[in-house]
mmCIF file of C-alpha atoms and ligand atoms in Angstrom:
data_model
loop_
_atom_site.group_PDB
_atom_site.id
_atom_site.type_symbol
_atom_site.label_atom_id
_atom_site.label_comp_id
_atom_site.label_asym_id
_atom_site.label_seq_id
_atom_site.Cartn_x
_atom_site.Cartn_y
_atom_site.Cartn_z
ATOM 1 C CA UNK B 1 -104.768 40.030 229.401
ATOM 2 C CA UNK B 2 -103.728 38.294 226.173
ATOM 3 C CA UNK B 3 -105.950 35.403 225.263
ATOM 4 C CA UNK B 4 -104.332 31.948 225.127
ATOM 5 C CA UNK B 5 -104.530 29.993 221.886
ATOM 6 C CA UNK B 6 -106.237 26.701 222.672
ATOM 7 C CA UNK B 7 -104.540 25.086 219.640
ATOM 8 C CA UNK B 8 -101.320 25.271 221.703
ATOM 9 C CA UNK B 9 -102.598 22.674 224.180
ATOM 10 C CA UNK B 10 -102.618 18.909 224.166
ATOM 11 C CA UNK B 11 -105.447 17.403 226.225
ATOM 12 C CA UNK B 12 -103.517 17.259 229.511
ATOM 13 C CA UNK B 13 -102.423 20.871 229.143
ATOM 14 C CA UNK B 14 -105.973 21.939 228.308
ATOM 15 C CA UNK B 15 -107.323 20.032 231.304
ATOM 16 C CA UNK B 16 -104.718 21.755 233.505
ATOM 17 C CA UNK B 17 -105.688 25.157 232.152
ATOM 18 C CA UNK B 18 -109.410 24.414 232.620
ATOM 19 C CA UNK B 19 -108.702 23.254 236.191
ATOM 20 C CA UNK B 20 -107.311 26.712 236.923
ATOM 21 C CA UNK B 21 -110.711 28.057 235.882
ATOM 22 C CA UNK B 22 -112.342 25.612 238.280
ATOM 23 C CA UNK B 23 -113.537 23.258 235.514
ATOM 24 C CA UNK B 24 -113.474 19.465 235.617
ATOM 25 C CA UNK B 25 -111.509 17.358 233.123
ATOM 26 C CA UNK B 26 -114.603 16.145 231.263
ATOM 27 C CA UNK B 27 -115.344 19.765 230.358
ATOM 28 C CA UNK B 28 -111.850 20.063 228.880
ATOM 29 C CA UNK B 29 -112.500 16.886 226.876
ATOM 30 C CA UNK B 30 -115.750 18.368 225.533
ATOM 31 C CA UNK B 31 -113.995 21.572 224.552
ATOM 32 C CA UNK B 32 -111.092 19.680 222.959
ATOM 33 C CA UNK B 33 -113.536 17.611 220.891
ATOM 34 C CA UNK B 34 -115.392 20.687 219.689
ATOM 35 C CA UNK B 35 -112.164 22.248 218.547
ATOM 36 C CA UNK B 36 -110.442 19.307 216.917
ATOM 37 C CA UNK B 37 -113.185 16.896 215.909
ATOM 38 C CA UNK B 38 -115.766 19.434 214.839
ATOM 39 C CA UNK B 39 -113.371 22.205 213.808
ATOM 40 C CA UNK B 40 -115.306 24.789 215.792
ATOM 41 C CA UNK B 41 -113.540 28.016 216.726
ATOM 42 C CA UNK B 42 -116.524 29.950 218.055
ATOM 43 C CA UNK B 43 -117.278 29.199 221.716
ATOM 44 C CA UNK B 44 -120.848 30.475 221.325
ATOM 45 C CA UNK B 45 -121.559 27.642 218.884
ATOM 46 C CA UNK B 46 -120.285 24.888 221.198
ATOM 47 C CA UNK B 47 -123.885 24.112 222.091
ATOM 48 C CA UNK B 48 -123.490 21.409 224.744
ATOM 49 C CA UNK B 49 -120.698 23.205 226.583
ATOM 50 C CA UNK B 50 -121.878 24.674 229.895
ATOM 51 C CA UNK B 51 -122.806 28.320 229.508
ATOM 52 C CA UNK B 52 -120.626 29.153 232.538
ATOM 53 C CA UNK B 53 -117.555 27.692 230.777
ATOM 54 C CA UNK B 54 -118.343 29.471 227.519
ATOM 55 C CA UNK B 55 -118.511 32.733 229.472
ATOM 56 C CA UNK B 56 -115.159 32.051 231.119
ATOM 57 C CA UNK B 57 -113.560 31.274 227.755
ATOM 58 C CA UNK B 58 -114.675 34.514 226.162
ATOM 59 C CA UNK B 59 -111.837 36.992 226.412
ATOM 60 C CA UNK B 60 -109.479 34.471 227.999
ATOM 61 C CA UNK B 61 -109.005 32.082 225.089
ATOM 62 C CA UNK B 62 -109.179 31.861 221.320
ATOM 63 C CA UNK B 63 -108.861 29.176 218.680
ATOM 64 C CA UNK B 64 -106.379 30.959 216.455
ATOM 65 C CA UNK B 65 -106.269 29.793 212.839
ATOM 66 C CA UNK B 66 -103.456 30.732 210.448
ATOM 67 C CA UNK B 67 -104.107 33.317 207.745
ATOM 68 C CA UNK B 68 -104.231 31.736 204.317
ATOM 69 C CA UNK B 69 -102.196 33.672 201.782
ATOM 70 C CA UNK B 70 -102.820 31.345 198.867
ATOM 71 C CA UNK B 71 -104.122 27.958 197.836
ATOM 72 C CA UNK B 72 -102.920 26.143 194.742
ATOM 73 C CA UNK B 73 -104.464 22.989 193.381
ATOM 74 C CA UNK B 74 -102.408 20.658 191.200
ATOM 75 C CA UNK B 75 -103.798 18.717 188.268
ATOM 76 C CA UNK B 76 -103.143 15.548 190.325
ATOM 77 C CA UNK B 77 -105.317 16.810 193.200
ATOM 78 C CA UNK B 78 -102.446 17.866 195.469
ATOM 79 C CA UNK B 79 -103.228 21.116 197.287
ATOM 80 C CA UNK B 80 -100.627 23.531 198.623
ATOM 81 C CA UNK B 81 -101.451 26.289 201.087
ATOM 82 C CA UNK B 82 -99.234 29.185 201.980
ATOM 83 C CA UNK B 83 -99.936 30.437 205.509
ATOM 84 C CA UNK B 84 -98.929 33.779 206.973
ATOM 85 C CA UNK B 85 -97.294 33.278 210.385
ATOM 86 C CA UNK B 86 -96.555 36.970 210.932
ATOM 87 C CA UNK B 87 -93.348 38.981 210.951
ATOM 88 C CA UNK B 88 -92.899 38.531 207.201
ATOM 89 C CA UNK B 89 -92.740 34.729 207.500
ATOM 90 C CA UNK B 90 -94.944 32.270 205.650
ATOM 91 C CA UNK B 91 -94.973 28.476 205.720
ATOM 92 C CA UNK B 92 -96.385 25.850 203.402
ATOM 93 C CA UNK B 93 -98.570 22.814 203.944
ATOM 94 C CA UNK B 94 -99.350 20.206 201.297
ATOM 95 C CA UNK B 95 -102.304 17.815 201.063
ATOM 96 C CA UNK B 96 -101.690 14.713 198.956
ATOM 97 C CA UNK B 97 -104.784 12.624 198.181
ATOM 98 C CA UNK B 98 -104.362 8.970 197.244
ATOM 99 C CA UNK B 99 -106.944 6.260 196.694
ATOM 100 C CA UNK B 100 -106.422 4.689 200.134
ATOM 101 C CA UNK B 101 -105.249 7.646 202.226
ATOM 102 C CA UNK B 102 -104.976 11.390 202.587
ATOM 103 C CA UNK B 103 -101.575 12.663 203.642
ATOM 104 C CA UNK B 104 -100.797 16.090 205.031
ATOM 105 C CA UNK B 105 -97.230 17.336 204.836
ATOM 106 C CA UNK B 106 -96.796 19.751 207.747
ATOM 107 C CA UNK B 107 -94.174 22.445 208.434
ATOM 108 C CA UNK B 108 -92.454 22.758 211.811
ATOM 109 C CA UNK B 109 -90.347 25.903 211.362
ATOM 110 C CA UNK B 110 -90.245 29.092 209.297
ATOM 111 C CA UNK B 111 -87.140 28.184 207.325
ATOM 112 C CA UNK B 112 -84.557 25.713 208.572
ATOM 113 C CA UNK B 113 -81.169 26.126 210.209
ATOM 114 C CA UNK B 114 -79.706 22.805 209.049
ATOM 115 C CA UNK B 115 -78.950 24.159 205.589
ATOM 116 C CA UNK B 116 -78.913 21.030 203.437
ATOM 117 C CA UNK B 117 -77.403 21.734 200.073
ATOM 118 C CA UNK B 118 -80.203 20.261 197.979
ATOM 119 C CA UNK B 119 -83.144 21.795 199.870
ATOM 120 C CA UNK B 120 -84.761 25.091 198.973
ATOM 121 C CA UNK B 121 -86.041 25.574 202.538
ATOM 122 C CA UNK B 122 -82.456 25.144 203.713
ATOM 123 C CA UNK B 123 -81.285 27.728 201.214
ATOM 124 C CA UNK B 124 -83.679 30.279 202.648
ATOM 125 C CA UNK B 125 -82.154 30.202 206.095
ATOM 126 C CA UNK B 126 -83.956 30.153 209.406
ATOM 127 C CA UNK B 127 -86.389 32.601 210.935
ATOM 128 C CA UNK B 128 -88.112 30.917 213.871
ATOM 129 C CA UNK B 129 -89.737 27.864 215.356
ATOM 130 C CA UNK B 130 -93.468 27.429 214.897
ATOM 131 C CA UNK B 131 -95.546 27.112 218.062
ATOM 132 C CA UNK B 132 -97.586 23.980 218.795
ATOM 133 C CA UNK B 133 -100.666 25.994 217.815
ATOM 134 C CA UNK B 134 -99.150 26.925 214.460
ATOM 135 C CA UNK B 135 -98.218 23.303 213.734
ATOM 136 C CA UNK B 136 -101.669 22.014 214.711
ATOM 137 C CA UNK B 137 -103.449 24.876 212.918
ATOM 138 C CA UNK B 138 -102.194 23.413 209.618
ATOM 139 C CA UNK B 139 -103.928 20.095 210.327
ATOM 140 C CA UNK B 140 -106.989 21.742 211.886
ATOM 141 C CA UNK B 141 -107.469 23.926 208.820
ATOM 142 C CA UNK B 142 -106.845 21.233 206.205
ATOM 143 C CA UNK B 143 -109.030 18.590 207.866
ATOM 144 C CA UNK B 144 -112.014 20.861 208.410
ATOM 145 C CA UNK B 145 -111.763 22.862 205.194
ATOM 146 C CA UNK B 146 -111.594 19.749 203.063
ATOM 147 C CA UNK B 147 -114.331 18.078 205.052
ATOM 148 C CA UNK B 148 -116.657 21.033 204.435
ATOM 149 C CA UNK B 149 -115.912 20.842 200.734
ATOM 150 C CA UNK B 150 -116.610 17.121 200.539
ATOM 151 C CA UNK B 151 -119.548 17.006 202.978
ATOM 152 C CA UNK B 152 -118.344 13.867 204.723
ATOM 153 C CA UNK B 153 -120.034 12.160 207.657
ATOM 154 C CA UNK B 154 -118.414 13.191 210.956
ATOM 155 C CA UNK B 155 -116.977 9.703 211.453
ATOM 156 C CA UNK B 156 -114.893 9.876 208.287
ATOM 157 C CA UNK B 157 -111.604 11.684 208.308
ATOM 158 C CA UNK B 158 -109.997 13.323 205.335
ATOM 159 C CA UNK B 159 -106.474 13.182 206.657
ATOM 160 C CA UNK B 160 -105.287 9.731 207.634
ATOM 161 C CA UNK B 161 -101.541 10.376 207.610
ATOM 162 C CA UNK B 162 -99.337 13.249 208.709
ATOM 163 C CA UNK B 163 -95.717 13.570 207.640
ATOM 164 C CA UNK B 164 -93.541 16.190 209.308
ATOM 165 C CA UNK B 165 -91.800 16.778 205.993
ATOM 166 C CA UNK B 166 -92.738 20.355 205.235
ATOM 167 C CA UNK B 167 -90.484 23.281 206.016
ATOM 168 C CA UNK B 168 -88.102 22.908 208.934
ATOM 169 C CA UNK B 169 -86.347 20.306 211.031
ATOM 170 C CA UNK B 170 -89.005 19.038 213.457
ATOM 171 C CA UNK B 171 -86.481 17.688 215.952
ATOM 172 C CA UNK B 172 -84.932 21.139 216.277
ATOM 173 C CA UNK B 173 -88.322 22.337 217.501
ATOM 174 C CA UNK B 174 -89.003 19.501 219.890
ATOM 175 C CA UNK B 175 -90.781 21.448 222.641
ATOM 176 C CA UNK B 176 -93.525 22.516 220.229
ATOM 177 C CA UNK B 177 -93.534 19.283 218.232
ATOM 178 C CA UNK B 178 -94.260 16.945 221.143
ATOM 179 C CA UNK B 179 -97.659 18.370 222.205
ATOM 180 C CA UNK B 180 -98.580 18.677 218.522
ATOM 181 C CA UNK B 181 -97.911 14.962 218.004
ATOM 182 C CA UNK B 182 -100.019 14.176 221.070
ATOM 183 C CA UNK B 183 -102.948 16.133 219.624
ATOM 184 C CA UNK B 184 -102.607 14.299 216.297
ATOM 185 C CA UNK B 185 -102.737 10.922 218.072
ATOM 186 C CA UNK B 186 -105.460 11.760 220.608
ATOM 187 C CA UNK B 187 -108.744 9.939 220.000
ATOM 188 C CA UNK B 188 -110.610 13.021 221.169
ATOM 189 C CA UNK B 189 -108.873 15.000 218.420
ATOM 190 C CA UNK B 190 -107.553 13.536 215.142
ATOM 191 C CA UNK B 191 -107.095 9.956 216.398
ATOM 192 C CA UNK B 192 -104.287 9.179 213.954
ATOM 193 C CA UNK B 193 -102.427 5.933 214.319
ATOM 194 C CA UNK B 194 -98.795 6.170 215.487
ATOM 195 C CA UNK B 195 -97.846 4.293 212.366
ATOM 196 C CA UNK B 196 -99.383 7.013 210.245
ATOM 197 C CA UNK B 197 -97.672 9.964 211.852
ATOM 198 C CA UNK B 198 -94.123 10.279 210.586
ATOM 199 C CA UNK B 199 -91.395 12.518 211.913
ATOM 200 C CA UNK B 200 -88.736 13.071 209.285
ATOM 201 C CA UNK B 201 -85.346 14.205 210.516
ATOM 202 C CA UNK B 202 -81.965 15.037 209.109
ATOM 203 C CA UNK B 203 -80.523 13.274 212.170
ATOM 204 C CA UNK B 204 -80.742 15.188 215.464
ATOM 205 C CA UNK B 205 -79.526 12.198 217.490
ATOM 206 C CA UNK B 206 -80.358 13.322 221.079
ATOM 207 C CA UNK B 207 -83.876 14.236 220.008
ATOM 208 C CA UNK B 208 -84.417 10.871 218.301
ATOM 209 C CA UNK B 209 -83.689 9.433 221.740
ATOM 210 C CA UNK B 210 -86.157 11.832 223.373
ATOM 211 C CA UNK B 211 -88.873 11.021 220.834
ATOM 212 C CA UNK B 212 -88.326 7.335 221.502
ATOM 213 C CA UNK B 213 -88.962 7.916 225.216
ATOM 214 C CA UNK B 214 -91.790 10.464 224.929
ATOM 215 C CA UNK B 215 -93.915 9.652 221.911
ATOM 216 C CA UNK B 216 -92.701 7.011 219.469
ATOM 217 C CA UNK B 217 -94.200 7.514 216.023
ATOM 218 C CA UNK B 218 -92.953 6.383 212.619
ATOM 219 C CA UNK B 219 -89.455 7.687 211.929
ATOM 220 C CA UNK B 220 -87.939 8.711 208.621
ATOM 221 C CA UNK B 221 -84.276 9.655 208.490
ATOM 222 C CA UNK B 222 -82.881 11.716 205.647
ATOM 223 C CA UNK B 223 -79.666 9.889 204.861
ATOM 224 C CA UNK B 224 -78.558 11.061 201.382
ATOM 225 C CA UNK B 225 -75.011 9.699 201.604
ATOM 226 C CA UNK B 226 -73.298 6.416 202.493
ATOM 227 C CA UNK B 227 -70.253 7.989 204.175
ATOM 228 C CA UNK B 228 -69.474 10.840 206.546
ATOM 229 C CA UNK B 229 -67.274 12.786 204.120
ATOM 230 C CA UNK B 230 -70.100 13.266 201.650
ATOM 231 C CA UNK B 231 -72.861 13.550 204.243
ATOM 232 C CA UNK B 232 -70.914 16.283 206.045
ATOM 233 C CA UNK B 233 -71.255 18.340 202.898
ATOM 234 C CA UNK B 234 -74.836 17.543 201.972
ATOM 235 C CA UNK B 235 -76.337 17.600 205.473
ATOM 236 C CA UNK B 236 -74.119 19.852 207.641
ATOM 237 C CA UNK B 237 -75.650 18.427 210.838
ATOM 238 C CA UNK B 238 -73.693 15.249 210.127
ATOM 239 C CA UNK B 239 -70.549 16.983 211.427
ATOM 240 C CA UNK B 240 -72.189 17.036 214.835
ATOM 241 C CA UNK B 241 -73.946 13.664 214.688
ATOM 242 C CA UNK B 242 -72.038 11.369 212.315
ATOM 243 C CA UNK B 243 -73.469 8.293 210.655
ATOM 244 C CA UNK B 244 -72.366 5.745 213.270
ATOM 245 C CA UNK B 245 -74.171 7.656 216.046
ATOM 246 C CA UNK B 246 -77.203 8.202 213.851
ATOM 247 C CA UNK B 247 -77.534 4.514 213.004
ATOM 248 C CA UNK B 248 -77.117 3.531 216.664
ATOM 249 C CA UNK B 249 -79.968 5.905 217.557
ATOM 250 C CA UNK B 250 -82.107 4.368 214.772
ATOM 251 C CA UNK B 251 -81.440 0.871 216.034
ATOM 252 C CA UNK B 252 -82.427 1.831 219.550
ATOM 253 C CA UNK B 253 -85.556 3.638 218.289
ATOM 254 C CA UNK B 254 -86.745 0.419 216.682
ATOM 255 C CA UNK B 255 -87.096 -1.220 220.077
ATOM 256 C CA UNK B 256 -90.180 0.945 220.721
ATOM 257 C CA UNK B 257 -91.187 2.199 217.269
ATOM 258 C CA UNK B 258 -94.725 1.527 216.018
ATOM 259 C CA UNK B 259 -93.246 0.221 212.772
ATOM 260 C CA UNK B 260 -90.510 -2.372 212.751
ATOM 261 C CA UNK B 261 -88.322 -0.505 210.299
ATOM 262 C CA UNK B 262 -86.809 2.924 209.782
ATOM 263 C CA UNK B 263 -87.471 4.688 206.495
ATOM 264 C CA UNK B 264 -84.346 6.174 204.987
ATOM 265 C CA UNK B 265 -84.853 8.983 202.536
ATOM 266 C CA UNK B 266 -82.206 9.422 199.905
ATOM 267 C CA UNK B 267 -82.344 12.310 197.482
ATOM 268 C CA UNK B 268 -80.796 11.238 194.168
ATOM 269 C CA UNK B 269 -78.257 13.793 192.946
ATOM 270 C CA UNK B 270 -76.559 13.438 189.597
ATOM 271 C CA UNK B 271 -72.877 12.544 189.960
ATOM 272 C CA UNK B 272 -72.932 13.185 193.703
ATOM 273 C CA UNK B 273 -74.518 10.207 195.492
ATOM 274 C CA UNK B 274 -76.002 8.035 192.723
ATOM 275 C CA UNK B 275 -73.207 5.639 191.704
ATOM 276 C CA UNK B 276 -73.403 1.823 191.957
ATOM 277 C CA UNK B 277 -70.414 1.911 194.344
ATOM 278 C CA UNK B 278 -72.334 4.242 196.636
ATOM 279 C CA UNK B 279 -75.328 1.897 196.552
ATOM 280 C CA UNK B 280 -73.002 -0.917 197.654
ATOM 281 C CA UNK B 281 -71.546 1.235 200.451
ATOM 282 C CA UNK B 282 -75.065 2.005 201.584
ATOM 283 C CA UNK B 283 -75.932 -1.689 201.678
ATOM 284 C CA UNK B 284 -72.804 -2.396 203.744
ATOM 285 C CA UNK B 285 -73.724 0.480 206.058
ATOM 286 C CA UNK B 286 -77.202 -0.801 206.922
ATOM 287 C CA UNK B 287 -76.593 -4.532 206.592
ATOM 288 C CA UNK B 288 -73.523 -4.547 208.828
ATOM 289 C CA UNK B 289 -71.066 -7.417 208.910
ATOM 290 C CA UNK B 290 -73.590 -10.076 209.887
ATOM 291 C CA UNK B 291 -77.319 -10.717 209.699
ATOM 292 C CA UNK B 292 -77.578 -9.974 213.433
ATOM 293 C CA UNK B 293 -76.265 -6.459 212.832
ATOM 294 C CA UNK B 294 -78.680 -5.703 210.010
ATOM 295 C CA UNK B 295 -80.703 -2.545 210.581
ATOM 296 C CA UNK B 296 -84.339 -3.155 209.533
ATOM 297 C CA UNK B 297 -85.056 -0.367 207.084
ATOM 298 C CA UNK B 298 -86.711 0.695 203.871
ATOM 299 C CA UNK B 299 -85.272 3.103 201.368
ATOM 300 C CA UNK B 300 -87.254 5.809 199.701
ATOM 301 C CA UNK B 301 -85.277 7.245 196.804
ATOM 302 C CA UNK B 302 -86.399 10.799 196.091
ATOM 303 C CA UNK B 303 -85.670 12.166 192.643
ATOM 304 C CA UNK B 304 -84.065 15.544 193.369
ATOM 305 C CA UNK B 305 -86.377 18.463 192.638
ATOM 306 C CA UNK B 306 -84.043 21.038 191.219
ATOM 307 C CA UNK B 307 -84.069 24.745 191.955
ATOM 308 C CA UNK B 308 -81.619 27.184 190.381
ATOM 309 C CA UNK B 309 -79.610 28.200 193.473
ATOM 310 C CA UNK B 310 -78.665 24.589 194.266
ATOM 311 C CA UNK B 311 -76.356 24.103 191.294
ATOM 312 C CA UNK B 312 -77.330 20.408 191.434
ATOM 313 C CA UNK B 313 -79.130 18.136 188.996
ATOM 314 C CA UNK B 314 -81.404 15.170 189.473
ATOM 315 C CA UNK B 315 -79.825 11.774 188.833
ATOM 316 C CA UNK B 316 -80.953 10.401 185.441
ATOM 317 C CA UNK B 317 -83.827 7.934 185.623
ATOM 318 C CA UNK B 318 -81.736 4.905 184.593
ATOM 319 C CA UNK B 319 -79.251 5.603 187.403
ATOM 320 C CA UNK B 320 -82.058 5.891 189.948
ATOM 321 C CA UNK B 321 -83.494 2.576 188.724
ATOM 322 C CA UNK B 322 -80.071 0.884 188.805
ATOM 323 C CA UNK B 323 -79.462 2.202 192.333
ATOM 324 C CA UNK B 324 -82.846 0.903 193.475
ATOM 325 C CA UNK B 325 -82.186 -2.479 191.877
ATOM 326 C CA UNK B 326 -78.903 -2.928 193.763
ATOM 327 C CA UNK B 327 -80.590 -2.187 197.094
ATOM 328 C CA UNK B 328 -83.497 -4.498 196.264
ATOM 329 C CA UNK B 329 -81.158 -7.313 195.265
ATOM 330 C CA UNK B 330 -79.531 -6.966 198.690
ATOM 331 C CA UNK B 331 -82.949 -7.595 200.262
ATOM 332 C CA UNK B 332 -83.748 -3.980 201.159
ATOM 333 C CA UNK B 333 -87.269 -2.807 200.349
ATOM 334 C CA UNK B 334 -86.761 0.221 198.137
ATOM 335 C CA UNK B 335 -89.264 2.565 196.548
ATOM 336 C CA UNK B 336 -88.822 5.518 194.257
ATOM 337 C CA UNK B 337 -90.950 8.403 195.398
ATOM 338 C CA UNK B 338 -93.553 9.579 192.944
ATOM 339 C CA UNK B 339 -93.415 13.294 192.477
ATOM 340 C CA UNK B 340 -96.687 14.925 193.394
ATOM 341 C CA UNK B 341 -97.834 18.472 192.875
ATOM 342 C CA UNK B 342 -94.904 19.273 190.603
ATOM 343 C CA UNK B 343 -96.885 21.879 188.671
ATOM 344 C CA UNK B 344 -97.494 23.899 191.843
ATOM 345 C CA UNK B 345 -93.977 23.500 193.329
ATOM 346 C CA UNK B 346 -95.342 21.314 196.098
ATOM 347 C CA UNK B 347 -92.840 18.497 195.675
ATOM 348 C CA UNK B 348 -90.226 17.560 198.283
ATOM 349 C CA UNK B 349 -87.696 20.267 198.908
ATOM 350 C CA UNK B 350 -89.558 22.829 196.858
ATOM 351 C CA UNK B 351 -91.399 24.246 199.843
ATOM 352 C CA UNK B 352 -89.895 27.634 200.306
ATOM 353 C CA UNK B 353 -92.658 29.825 201.763
ATOM 354 C CA UNK B 354 -91.279 33.225 202.605
ATOM 355 C CA UNK B 355 -88.912 33.587 205.513
ATOM 356 C CA UNK B 356 -86.797 36.322 206.953
ATOM 357 C CA UNK B 357 -83.364 34.732 207.188
ATOM 358 C CA UNK B 358 -82.124 35.540 210.671
ATOM 359 C CA UNK B 359 -79.103 33.293 210.280
ATOM 360 C CA UNK B 360 -76.281 33.349 207.809
ATOM 361 C CA UNK B 361 -77.319 30.117 206.154
ATOM 362 C CA UNK B 362 -78.059 31.808 202.857
ATOM 363 C CA UNK B 363 -74.630 33.364 202.645
ATOM 364 C CA UNK B 364 -72.984 30.055 203.543
ATOM 365 C CA UNK B 365 -74.933 28.082 200.970
ATOM 366 C CA UNK B 366 -74.426 30.315 198.003
ATOM 367 C CA UNK B 367 -70.673 29.738 198.185
ATOM 368 C CA UNK B 368 -69.623 26.107 198.006
ATOM 369 C CA UNK B 369 -72.235 24.385 195.837
ATOM 370 C CA UNK B 370 -69.670 23.883 193.108
ATOM 371 C CA UNK B 371 -67.278 22.047 195.408
ATOM 372 C CA UNK B 372 -69.812 19.254 195.730
ATOM 373 C CA UNK B 373 -69.963 18.560 192.027
ATOM 374 C CA UNK B 374 -66.168 18.560 192.045
ATOM 375 C CA UNK B 375 -65.705 16.141 194.922
ATOM 376 C CA UNK B 376 -62.915 13.629 194.397
ATOM 377 C CA UNK B 377 -64.026 10.250 193.060
ATOM 378 C CA UNK B 378 -64.707 7.932 195.955
ATOM 379 C CA UNK B 379 -66.145 10.782 198.003
ATOM 380 C CA UNK B 380 -68.841 11.425 195.422
HETATM 381 N N1 SAH F 1 -86.065 18.493 207.920
HETATM 382 C C1 SAH F 1 -86.604 17.207 207.774
HETATM 383 C C2 SAH F 1 -87.994 17.196 207.162
HETATM 384 C C3 SAH F 1 -88.267 18.146 206.033
HETATM 385 S S1 SAH F 1 -87.475 17.814 204.504
HETATM 386 C C4 SAH F 1 -85.659 16.300 206.974
HETATM 387 O O1 SAH F 1 -84.704 16.808 206.410
HETATM 388 O O2 SAH F 1 -85.886 15.110 206.991
HETATM 389 C C5 SAH F 1 -88.413 16.447 203.865
HETATM 390 C C6 SAH F 1 -87.669 15.579 202.868
HETATM 391 O O3 SAH F 1 -87.474 16.260 201.624
HETATM 392 C C7 SAH F 1 -86.281 15.183 203.350
HETATM 393 O O4 SAH F 1 -86.028 13.831 203.147
HETATM 394 C C8 SAH F 1 -85.398 16.006 202.468
HETATM 395 O O5 SAH F 1 -84.140 15.443 202.363
HETATM 396 C C9 SAH F 1 -86.158 16.020 201.173
HETATM 397 N N2 SAH F 1 -85.724 17.084 200.256
HETATM 398 C C10 SAH F 1 -85.270 18.299 200.580
HETATM 399 N N3 SAH F 1 -84.973 19.005 199.475
HETATM 400 C C11 SAH F 1 -85.253 18.213 198.419
HETATM 401 C C12 SAH F 1 -85.195 18.391 197.002
HETATM 402 N N4 SAH F 1 -84.795 19.548 196.459
HETATM 403 N N5 SAH F 1 -85.569 17.376 196.210
HETATM 404 C C13 SAH F 1 -86.019 16.222 196.761
HETATM 405 N N6 SAH F 1 -86.120 16.005 198.083
HETATM 406 C C14 SAH F 1 -85.737 16.985 198.913
HETATM 407 FE FE1 SF4 F 2 -83.851 21.493 206.815
HETATM 408 FE FE2 SF4 F 2 -84.774 19.085 206.066
HETATM 409 FE FE3 SF4 F 2 -84.327 21.009 204.245
HETATM 410 FE FE4 SF4 F 2 -82.268 19.833 205.482
HETATM 411 S S1 SF4 F 2 -83.754 18.851 204.090
HETATM 412 S S2 SF4 F 2 -82.515 22.032 205.134
HETATM 413 S S3 SF4 F 2 -83.102 19.517 207.509
HETATM 414 S S4 SF4 F 2 -85.843 21.070 205.847
#
């Protein structure tokens, strides 16, 4: 009998599994709290759990952490962990401390099949989806490790925000993502606010609709281009779900979202998507033809973090500022993302872990990078 990993379960699933052992729901709640609130993996130490349940758990279940391959600490306090997920794959998780919050950037896949041109994870190709347990293990480890180091009272949490912005496209791993989100939000576990759990997606439209129905949390959409011709090249998924469909899904999501805006991420690439004309196109895209059609949104401009294989450069600072100014003047809240953890390659798009490419993404991406820089004016 292989033991089940209890990190794979949200509370309802754990209660269902405990019921099969003849245990009541309140026992499942106790167990869930030991695991997620106290960070306990050893059943023998779960002191107020009935001895009979502890005996049943032994051999049948485990709390399976991820193996840490390395930990790097940046001069700005950002911490990056590399976790071994077996089979030659490793994923990265980044903790970003700020004065008023602690954010954990979590991976959802080993690699990514979307293959965005400017993303080093995308350049590595795709190996596999992470399980719910592997997604939650990143939070479980970070929260409890850091808490031990800081000796905090049990009521205080280290991690107040989770962003699904590590390696992978979370909405292409929906079955594992959904229970993981439920564990993050559960008051018996991490008790995070829906507004502080963000799913970032390159635009998997049907799954945005599913998330809206199943578990609305804050949504960030990686836009990167104001028109389909350019977006098709930067974010290949756009060929399947073009901008018009994506924006319709965003609009619908807002009817239930915990925040009343969508965050658009826009990676600033020199000579590709950073011109004043493109800023104006972007404004027209989200503002529509009338105030009633305006899509409530914020823009987060991300200075491109270069890596050699991309063949791309970051837009110069003055162009990023000019781009931001145009959006702001059109009434769109726009921020320029601060780069964190640069010295340890923990910044956006630099998370590369180690993955066995089981797709042909790598081969595809090494070819046409140059075409992008040479796009006709108007398209770029
Ligand atoms: N797959 C999801 C979430 C992971 S990527 C998505 O694409 O949204 C998280 C963010 O980092 C995305 O907005 C992505 O566009 C951005 N990003 C990727 N590569 C980058 C790079 N090299 N420089 C800056 N941002 C990058
Ligand atoms: Fe995948 Fe996101 Fe990177 Fe695109 S930006 S390749 S969707 S991880």
